[in-house]
Amino acid sequence: MGSQLDDSQAQPGNPEAVEFTPATTPQSLAKAVYARREEYTRPHQIKVKIGTWNVAACPGTDGDLANWFTEGQGIDQDFATIDLSKNSSVERTDPAHQDENYKPYHIVAREKIGLYVLGLQEIVDLNYTKDYVNRAMYTDTSTLDKWQAALEAALPSGYEMIMTEQMTGLLLLVYASPEVAATISNVSTKQVGTGLWGLGNKGAVSTRLLLGETTRMVFINSHLASGTSEKDLERRCWDAGQVVTKTQFDPIVISGVEDDEGEKIGDEDLAFWFGDLNFRLDGLPGDDIRRLLELHVRGEYGAADDKPTGTWTEEDDAITLKNSDNDDGTTTTDTNSSYSRHERMDSEITLPDPDDFPEDPSQDPTSLQATIDSLLPHDQLRRMIKHRKVFHDGWREGAISFLPTYKYDVGTIGQFDSSEKQRAPSWCDRILFRTRTDREKFEQKLQEEEEARKKDEEMKARGLEDDDDVLFSYDPDADGDEPASSSEEFQYYEYDENEDPEAEDILTKEGFHDRINLEIYASHQRISSSDHKPITSIFTLDYDAVVPELKQIVHAEVARELDRAENEGRPGITVIVEGGEGGFNGDDRVVDFGSVRPLERKTRSLTVANTSSVPATFSFVERPTVEEGEEQIKGWLKTSFVRADEDSPEPLGKSVTLEPGETVSILVEIQIYSILHIRALNEVRSLIEDVLVLRVEDGRDHFVPVRGTWQPTCLGRSISELIRVPDGGIIKFLKDNDIKGVISDDWPPHVSVPRELLKLTDAAANLVERSVADAAMLDDAALPQEAGWPVDPATWRMQESERQAHQTEMINALDTDSPLIESLSIDMLASTKLEVLFSVLWLFLESLTDGIIPAHLWTKLSAMSPNISSIPVASWPDSKAEILDILASAPNHNIAFVFLAATLSRIASELTPTTTLTRRISFRLGGEKEDTRRRRTRERRFAELVGPLVCRIDEKEKGAKDRARLVLEMFLRRDDGS
């Protein structure tokens, strides 16, 4: 449980404890905070309870879980050699709760445990191959849910689940008290299957957690290979090695900083390996082991004729059975047990002289501990450790002072396997632990051995044998000592009831000092619902835990100090927005362009000053191109650096360097001209918002928000929308009706053809007449002679930047239902106005979302005349009729197409006048009229340019553009009888 903190302790220390220099980097923050760790850590102490049990898939075992694991019941002084009355982790049971099965003592439990760790094995029956494969290959959580519910019901209220993980028959559960759970982080759990086909009937489930941001703990629940042969023993060692090799935990993350690599078993501060390790007793007949232990169970080992009054007699050897709960909740009693005992106190008791008892139970050859000590040298685990086959790298185990945990008849307290196999008793179930110090000592020992080996090889190479070096290698302090016992390789604690356990100091990976002490290592002998006995260990852990509130204070102080130290030598600038509708509002720097219209170019100015003491180099971070569907929206926001004191400044480049005190201007220009962008803004799928990032080399970034208000437009709309706009223009219509986005079909149509198209074609016809008249009267008003003029953009004479300014005004006239021609300067030639008007018409047609001839109608036209290019001119009238029949299904599109075609045909005729000279030439040549030939050339060119705009064709379709030209050309051709 976490210790309480005194208010006087929760004060941060002196922030000057860590020195900072201008060279300090941001990566130094974590190290600087760590250097002051004593200010935000406080000592805590918790008890960690680890339990392991092979339940052998026996029914009713979940009903016993509360008894032994969370209540600490099931221990018995008669079957243990430790003095329960003197152990700090053992308490007396309330007499009201004592019965024949639950003795006066129980292991500390309930709220006194801060961290519960439970490892179970064989929670499902895998005896049948089919059932095993099904459970291994498919997820079945019913068994996990049963055990999790049983544990949660047994735990005190408020305990929180840290992790649960099932791998077939293995189950690992970790729960913590509310105080401890709040300090646990970085939980990472991994499975390693070592069974048949690499599946999880054998292997391990391991979890890593970080306690208090200071202590790394690893818990490994494993079930190793079974069997008694030497090959089985080798497989057990191999299984354990696979678990160590394959377990890879996720990287630790502290305060948002992630370690570069994940962690493996061995990187932790504390590790606990438990489960059914399956190591047996070998070198002794199983019958002898069983007979010897059963004598102890019955209390008959070492019995003499002068047995004092009050001890057990044969008539006391009645059957005592373990009550167990079945799945249906009933209690059954097994009457087949031959070996159990009643406790009875006779009225007359003769106590032996205390001097007759040895000081150490193991010194009494008739004691249970002496028998245990005589069996342990035959333990396979100890032998494997001695030969460095497994668990030799620093692992330890508490003193074994209890009967072997396997194998018992189910339902009995002390009846070893009476089945046909009569398996020899063994300590299969174990709890091992290791500290970082243990592992480092082992690695140091390996290093020393390697150095000694190299020294021996060098001496042999020099011709010196061991005997030649006796005089020089003799150490009177060490030579003559007894050879090191195997316990030096595996720190196994032999039981000594007079010796108090001592806590061990640990230096954690994070540099904190912890202390751990094993309080008890015991078996719950009276739990009999499985053929294994559950065992538990309780560790007391003293550790330094991070107090989040204190760390936050230290972190803030360190960050401020680092920032101050870094900023003293770093370049810095100040950015000011000037003029226009933008400006600064405290820290909210916004460049506001106000209302933004299509193609309108607007500029805002910013001033940048170097306010630091060193030169500052800065530039804008490149902005990625915005994706819209499969196409791209071109950059609509541009920036440039210019000298602040020049009337006509030239751009300085993408990067600028200012000396202290110097200034430079930034021009920010906006222009929305992409059709895709216009559509997105109309449909409110996009906004005029962005953030410019001005990056200062070796300094901090400056963020300048940019915004504007989009003025809705007729561009980028559909014909269906535009016919619903009444007099007054689209801007007024949308504003009066508070319409955002697309104009729905719920609004009634007001015209059959978009008013914008009518105005554009009417103005075009008017300007063509004026242009022809001006060319006839004015010397400087000659018209271009190209056949495509004024439709072809390549024939337009005005510069694009100048033309765009006039386009903006004409588009605004369309959006406000104002006269088009009057929106242009009165001094402009009619032919120039005509070019501007056609550039707007081109943009209008291109921006229609559905087109004059939509895609579905174009598909029908293509199907009607797949070989339209081969249709003779004489058959064009019939083809025109068929086209009009198809277009008639969309009346608005049909009328718009006919109206546009008629206007273009008229313009072609107006720009190809008939003259007396051409009539004479044509008559003399006897061929086609010259003016007719010229007009048809113009008609064809007009159709080439406008056809793909009018028809929504698939540009990947072969010959589609040529067919679109022919469709329009049919309607441009005048029937003049030629």
mmCIF file of C-alpha atoms in Angstrom, residues 329-512:
data_model
loop_
_atom_site.group_PDB
_atom_site.id
_atom_site.type_symbol
_atom_site.label_atom_id
_atom_site.label_comp_id
_atom_site.label_asym_id
_atom_site.label_seq_id
_atom_site.Cartn_x
_atom_site.Cartn_y
_atom_site.Cartn_z
ATOM 1 C CA GLY A 329 -22.600 -25.280 -5.468
ATOM 2 C CA THR A 330 -23.124 -28.434 -3.371
ATOM 3 C CA THR A 331 -20.546 -29.742 -0.955
ATOM 4 C CA THR A 332 -19.254 -33.301 -1.239
ATOM 5 C CA THR A 333 -17.077 -35.397 1.004
ATOM 6 C CA ASP A 334 -14.570 -37.890 -0.367
ATOM 7 C CA THR A 335 -14.555 -41.090 1.686
ATOM 8 C CA ASN A 336 -11.641 -42.720 -0.136
ATOM 9 C CA SER A 337 -8.880 -40.823 1.650
ATOM 10 C CA SER A 338 -6.805 -42.943 3.982
ATOM 11 C CA TYR A 339 -4.314 -40.356 5.176
ATOM 12 C CA SER A 340 -5.508 -37.263 7.020
ATOM 13 C CA ARG A 341 -5.717 -36.321 10.642
ATOM 14 C CA HIS A 342 -8.033 -34.857 13.253
ATOM 15 C CA GLU A 343 -6.723 -32.454 15.812
ATOM 16 C CA ARG A 344 -7.600 -33.529 19.380
ATOM 17 C CA MET A 345 -6.355 -32.395 22.751
ATOM 18 C CA ASP A 346 -6.562 -34.962 25.588
ATOM 19 C CA SER A 347 -7.294 -33.819 29.086
ATOM 20 C CA GLU A 348 -3.897 -34.949 30.281
ATOM 21 C CA ILE A 349 -0.868 -33.772 28.407
ATOM 22 C CA THR A 350 2.709 -34.524 29.310
ATOM 23 C CA LEU A 351 5.109 -32.074 27.688
ATOM 24 C CA PRO A 352 8.708 -33.113 26.987
ATOM 25 C CA ASP A 353 11.621 -31.187 28.332
ATOM 26 C CA PRO A 354 12.418 -28.212 26.039
ATOM 27 C CA ASP A 355 16.060 -29.161 26.132
ATOM 28 C CA ASP A 356 15.161 -32.342 24.269
ATOM 29 C CA PHE A 357 14.240 -30.304 21.178
ATOM 30 C CA PRO A 358 17.046 -29.335 18.809
ATOM 31 C CA GLU A 359 17.453 -25.663 18.032
ATOM 32 C CA ASP A 360 16.920 -26.249 14.321
ATOM 33 C CA PRO A 361 14.176 -28.638 13.106
ATOM 34 C CA SER A 362 16.422 -29.780 10.312
ATOM 35 C CA GLN A 363 18.888 -31.053 12.894
ATOM 36 C CA ASP A 364 16.292 -33.492 14.152
ATOM 37 C CA PRO A 365 16.679 -36.525 11.873
ATOM 38 C CA THR A 366 13.031 -37.410 12.455
ATOM 39 C CA SER A 367 11.701 -33.954 11.522
ATOM 40 C CA LEU A 368 9.864 -33.185 8.309
ATOM 41 C CA GLN A 369 12.440 -30.521 7.466
ATOM 42 C CA ALA A 370 15.248 -33.084 7.696
ATOM 43 C CA THR A 371 13.375 -35.282 5.262
ATOM 44 C CA ILE A 372 12.784 -32.337 2.908
ATOM 45 C CA ASP A 373 16.465 -31.400 3.069
ATOM 46 C CA SER A 374 17.422 -34.978 2.230
ATOM 47 C CA LEU A 375 15.175 -34.970 -0.852
ATOM 48 C CA LEU A 376 16.103 -31.583 -2.287
ATOM 49 C CA PRO A 377 19.569 -32.630 -3.529
ATOM 50 C CA HIS A 378 17.685 -34.943 -5.894
ATOM 51 C CA ASP A 379 15.600 -32.073 -7.257
ATOM 52 C CA GLN A 380 16.095 -31.745 -11.030
ATOM 53 C CA LEU A 381 15.805 -27.961 -10.929
ATOM 54 C CA ARG A 382 18.727 -27.628 -8.533
ATOM 55 C CA ARG A 383 20.767 -30.042 -10.632
ATOM 56 C CA MET A 384 20.056 -28.133 -13.858
ATOM 57 C CA ILE A 385 21.010 -24.874 -12.205
ATOM 58 C CA LYS A 386 24.253 -26.362 -10.916
ATOM 59 C CA HIS A 387 25.141 -27.474 -14.429
ATOM 60 C CA ARG A 388 24.059 -24.107 -15.833
ATOM 61 C CA LYS A 389 21.353 -25.548 -18.007
ATOM 62 C CA VAL A 390 18.567 -23.236 -16.906
ATOM 63 C CA PHE A 391 17.738 -20.577 -14.272
ATOM 64 C CA HIS A 392 21.412 -20.271 -13.362
ATOM 65 C CA ASP A 393 21.697 -16.565 -14.205
ATOM 66 C CA GLY A 394 20.768 -15.128 -10.831
ATOM 67 C CA TRP A 395 17.407 -16.774 -10.110
ATOM 68 C CA ARG A 396 16.612 -17.566 -6.490
ATOM 69 C CA GLU A 397 13.997 -19.487 -4.544
ATOM 70 C CA GLY A 398 12.801 -19.231 -0.992
ATOM 71 C CA ALA A 399 13.421 -22.015 1.503
ATOM 72 C CA ILE A 400 11.239 -25.048 0.800
ATOM 73 C CA SER A 401 9.595 -25.942 4.090
ATOM 74 C CA PHE A 402 6.509 -27.714 2.772
ATOM 75 C CA LEU A 403 5.574 -31.078 1.323
ATOM 76 C CA PRO A 404 5.958 -31.717 -2.409
ATOM 77 C CA THR A 405 3.142 -30.070 -4.328
ATOM 78 C CA TYR A 406 2.489 -32.992 -6.711
ATOM 79 C CA LYS A 407 0.877 -35.476 -7.108
ATOM 80 C CA TYR A 408 -2.111 -36.002 -4.767
ATOM 81 C CA ASP A 409 -5.380 -37.817 -5.038
ATOM 82 C CA VAL A 410 -8.022 -35.176 -5.702
ATOM 83 C CA GLY A 411 -10.057 -34.491 -2.570
ATOM 84 C CA THR A 412 -7.350 -35.487 -0.099
ATOM 85 C CA ILE A 413 -5.031 -33.430 2.005
ATOM 86 C CA GLY A 414 -2.015 -35.732 2.107
ATOM 87 C CA GLN A 415 -2.718 -38.825 0.005
ATOM 88 C CA PHE A 416 -0.062 -39.025 -2.708
ATOM 89 C CA ASP A 417 -0.906 -40.570 -6.076
ATOM 90 C CA SER A 418 -2.587 -43.927 -5.458
ATOM 91 C CA SER A 419 -3.454 -44.507 -9.076
ATOM 92 C CA GLU A 420 -1.911 -47.171 -11.232
ATOM 93 C CA LYS A 421 0.931 -44.837 -12.242
ATOM 94 C CA GLN A 422 1.724 -43.889 -8.633
ATOM 95 C CA ARG A 423 3.794 -40.894 -9.660
ATOM 96 C CA ALA A 424 6.620 -39.983 -7.330
ATOM 97 C CA PRO A 425 6.001 -36.842 -5.224
ATOM 98 C CA SER A 426 7.865 -33.781 -6.528
ATOM 99 C CA TRP A 427 8.055 -30.039 -6.102
ATOM 100 C CA CYS A 428 6.705 -29.321 -9.597
ATOM 101 C CA ASP A 429 5.179 -25.991 -8.637
ATOM 102 C CA ARG A 430 7.726 -23.269 -7.864
ATOM 103 C CA ILE A 431 8.082 -19.536 -7.419
ATOM 104 C CA LEU A 432 11.491 -18.120 -8.385
ATOM 105 C CA PHE A 433 12.582 -14.503 -8.270
ATOM 106 C CA ARG A 434 15.529 -12.426 -9.412
ATOM 107 C CA THR A 435 16.640 -8.838 -8.918
ATOM 108 C CA ARG A 436 18.703 -6.676 -11.208
ATOM 109 C CA THR A 437 21.513 -7.058 -8.675
ATOM 110 C CA ASP A 438 21.324 -10.844 -8.916
ATOM 111 C CA ARG A 439 21.647 -10.764 -12.670
ATOM 112 C CA GLU A 440 24.504 -8.264 -12.609
ATOM 113 C CA LYS A 441 26.394 -10.401 -10.059
ATOM 114 C CA PHE A 442 26.042 -13.423 -12.323
ATOM 115 C CA GLU A 443 27.256 -11.457 -15.335
ATOM 116 C CA GLN A 444 30.186 -10.204 -13.274
ATOM 117 C CA LYS A 445 30.968 -13.785 -12.290
ATOM 118 C CA LEU A 446 30.920 -14.862 -15.939
ATOM 119 C CA GLN A 447 33.264 -12.037 -16.798
ATOM 120 C CA GLU A 448 35.674 -13.060 -14.037
ATOM 121 C CA GLU A 449 35.576 -16.679 -15.207
ATOM 122 C CA GLU A 450 36.270 -15.587 -18.762
ATOM 123 C CA GLU A 451 39.214 -13.495 -17.623
ATOM 124 C CA ALA A 452 40.552 -16.444 -15.597
ATOM 125 C CA ARG A 453 40.173 -18.724 -18.617
ATOM 126 C CA LYS A 454 42.090 -16.307 -20.810
ATOM 127 C CA LYS A 455 44.800 -16.078 -18.150
ATOM 128 C CA ASP A 456 45.095 -19.878 -18.051
ATOM 129 C CA GLU A 457 45.387 -20.018 -21.827
ATOM 130 C CA GLU A 458 48.098 -17.357 -21.785
ATOM 131 C CA MET A 459 50.044 -19.254 -19.134
ATOM 132 C CA LYS A 460 49.757 -22.509 -21.074
ATOM 133 C CA ALA A 461 50.931 -20.708 -24.172
ATOM 134 C CA ARG A 462 53.976 -19.557 -22.194
ATOM 135 C CA GLY A 463 54.674 -23.144 -21.136
ATOM 136 C CA LEU A 464 53.538 -22.730 -17.534
ATOM 137 C CA GLU A 465 51.352 -25.470 -16.055
ATOM 138 C CA ASP A 466 49.217 -25.154 -12.977
ATOM 139 C CA ASP A 467 51.812 -26.844 -10.722
ATOM 140 C CA ASP A 468 54.495 -24.400 -11.865
ATOM 141 C CA ASP A 469 52.469 -21.523 -10.571
ATOM 142 C CA VAL A 470 51.732 -22.843 -7.080
ATOM 143 C CA LEU A 471 54.148 -20.532 -5.303
ATOM 144 C CA PHE A 472 52.755 -17.514 -7.066
ATOM 145 C CA SER A 473 49.050 -18.383 -7.032
ATOM 146 C CA TYR A 474 48.755 -19.569 -3.422
ATOM 147 C CA ASP A 475 46.362 -17.452 -1.399
ATOM 148 C CA PRO A 476 46.491 -18.306 2.334
ATOM 149 C CA ASP A 477 43.170 -16.537 2.880
ATOM 150 C CA ALA A 478 41.282 -18.560 0.275
ATOM 151 C CA ASP A 479 43.173 -21.837 -0.296
ATOM 152 C CA GLY A 480 42.126 -24.740 1.863
ATOM 153 C CA ASP A 481 38.488 -23.612 2.019
ATOM 154 C CA GLU A 482 35.717 -26.023 1.189
ATOM 155 C CA PRO A 483 34.702 -26.004 -2.452
ATOM 156 C CA ALA A 484 31.783 -23.787 -3.277
ATOM 157 C CA SER A 485 28.464 -25.477 -2.897
ATOM 158 C CA SER A 486 25.850 -25.542 -5.518
ATOM 159 C CA SER A 487 23.836 -23.064 -3.535
ATOM 160 C CA GLU A 488 26.285 -20.393 -4.646
ATOM 161 C CA GLU A 489 25.181 -20.953 -8.172
ATOM 162 C CA PHE A 490 21.503 -21.125 -7.270
ATOM 163 C CA GLN A 491 20.726 -19.094 -4.212
ATOM 164 C CA TYR A 492 18.408 -21.547 -2.522
ATOM 165 C CA TYR A 493 17.574 -20.649 1.047
ATOM 166 C CA GLU A 494 17.637 -23.464 3.558
ATOM 167 C CA TYR A 495 15.104 -23.081 6.285
ATOM 168 C CA ASP A 496 16.272 -21.641 9.597
ATOM 169 C CA GLU A 497 13.478 -20.655 11.978
ATOM 170 C CA ASN A 498 15.867 -18.578 14.111
ATOM 171 C CA GLU A 499 17.046 -16.451 11.207
ATOM 172 C CA ASP A 500 15.096 -13.308 10.294
ATOM 173 C CA PRO A 501 15.018 -12.629 6.558
ATOM 174 C CA GLU A 502 16.883 -9.553 5.453
ATOM 175 C CA ALA A 503 15.743 -7.192 2.718
ATOM 176 C CA GLU A 504 18.040 -6.825 -0.266
ATOM 177 C CA ASP A 505 19.017 -3.494 -1.807
ATOM 178 C CA ILE A 506 18.407 -3.034 -5.523
ATOM 179 C CA LEU A 507 19.596 -0.262 -7.813
ATOM 180 C CA THR A 508 16.950 0.015 -10.524
ATOM 181 C CA LYS A 509 17.516 0.819 -14.168
ATOM 182 C CA GLU A 510 16.252 4.351 -13.523
ATOM 183 C CA GLY A 511 18.792 4.787 -10.710
ATOM 184 C CA PHE A 512 16.403 4.445 -7.772
#
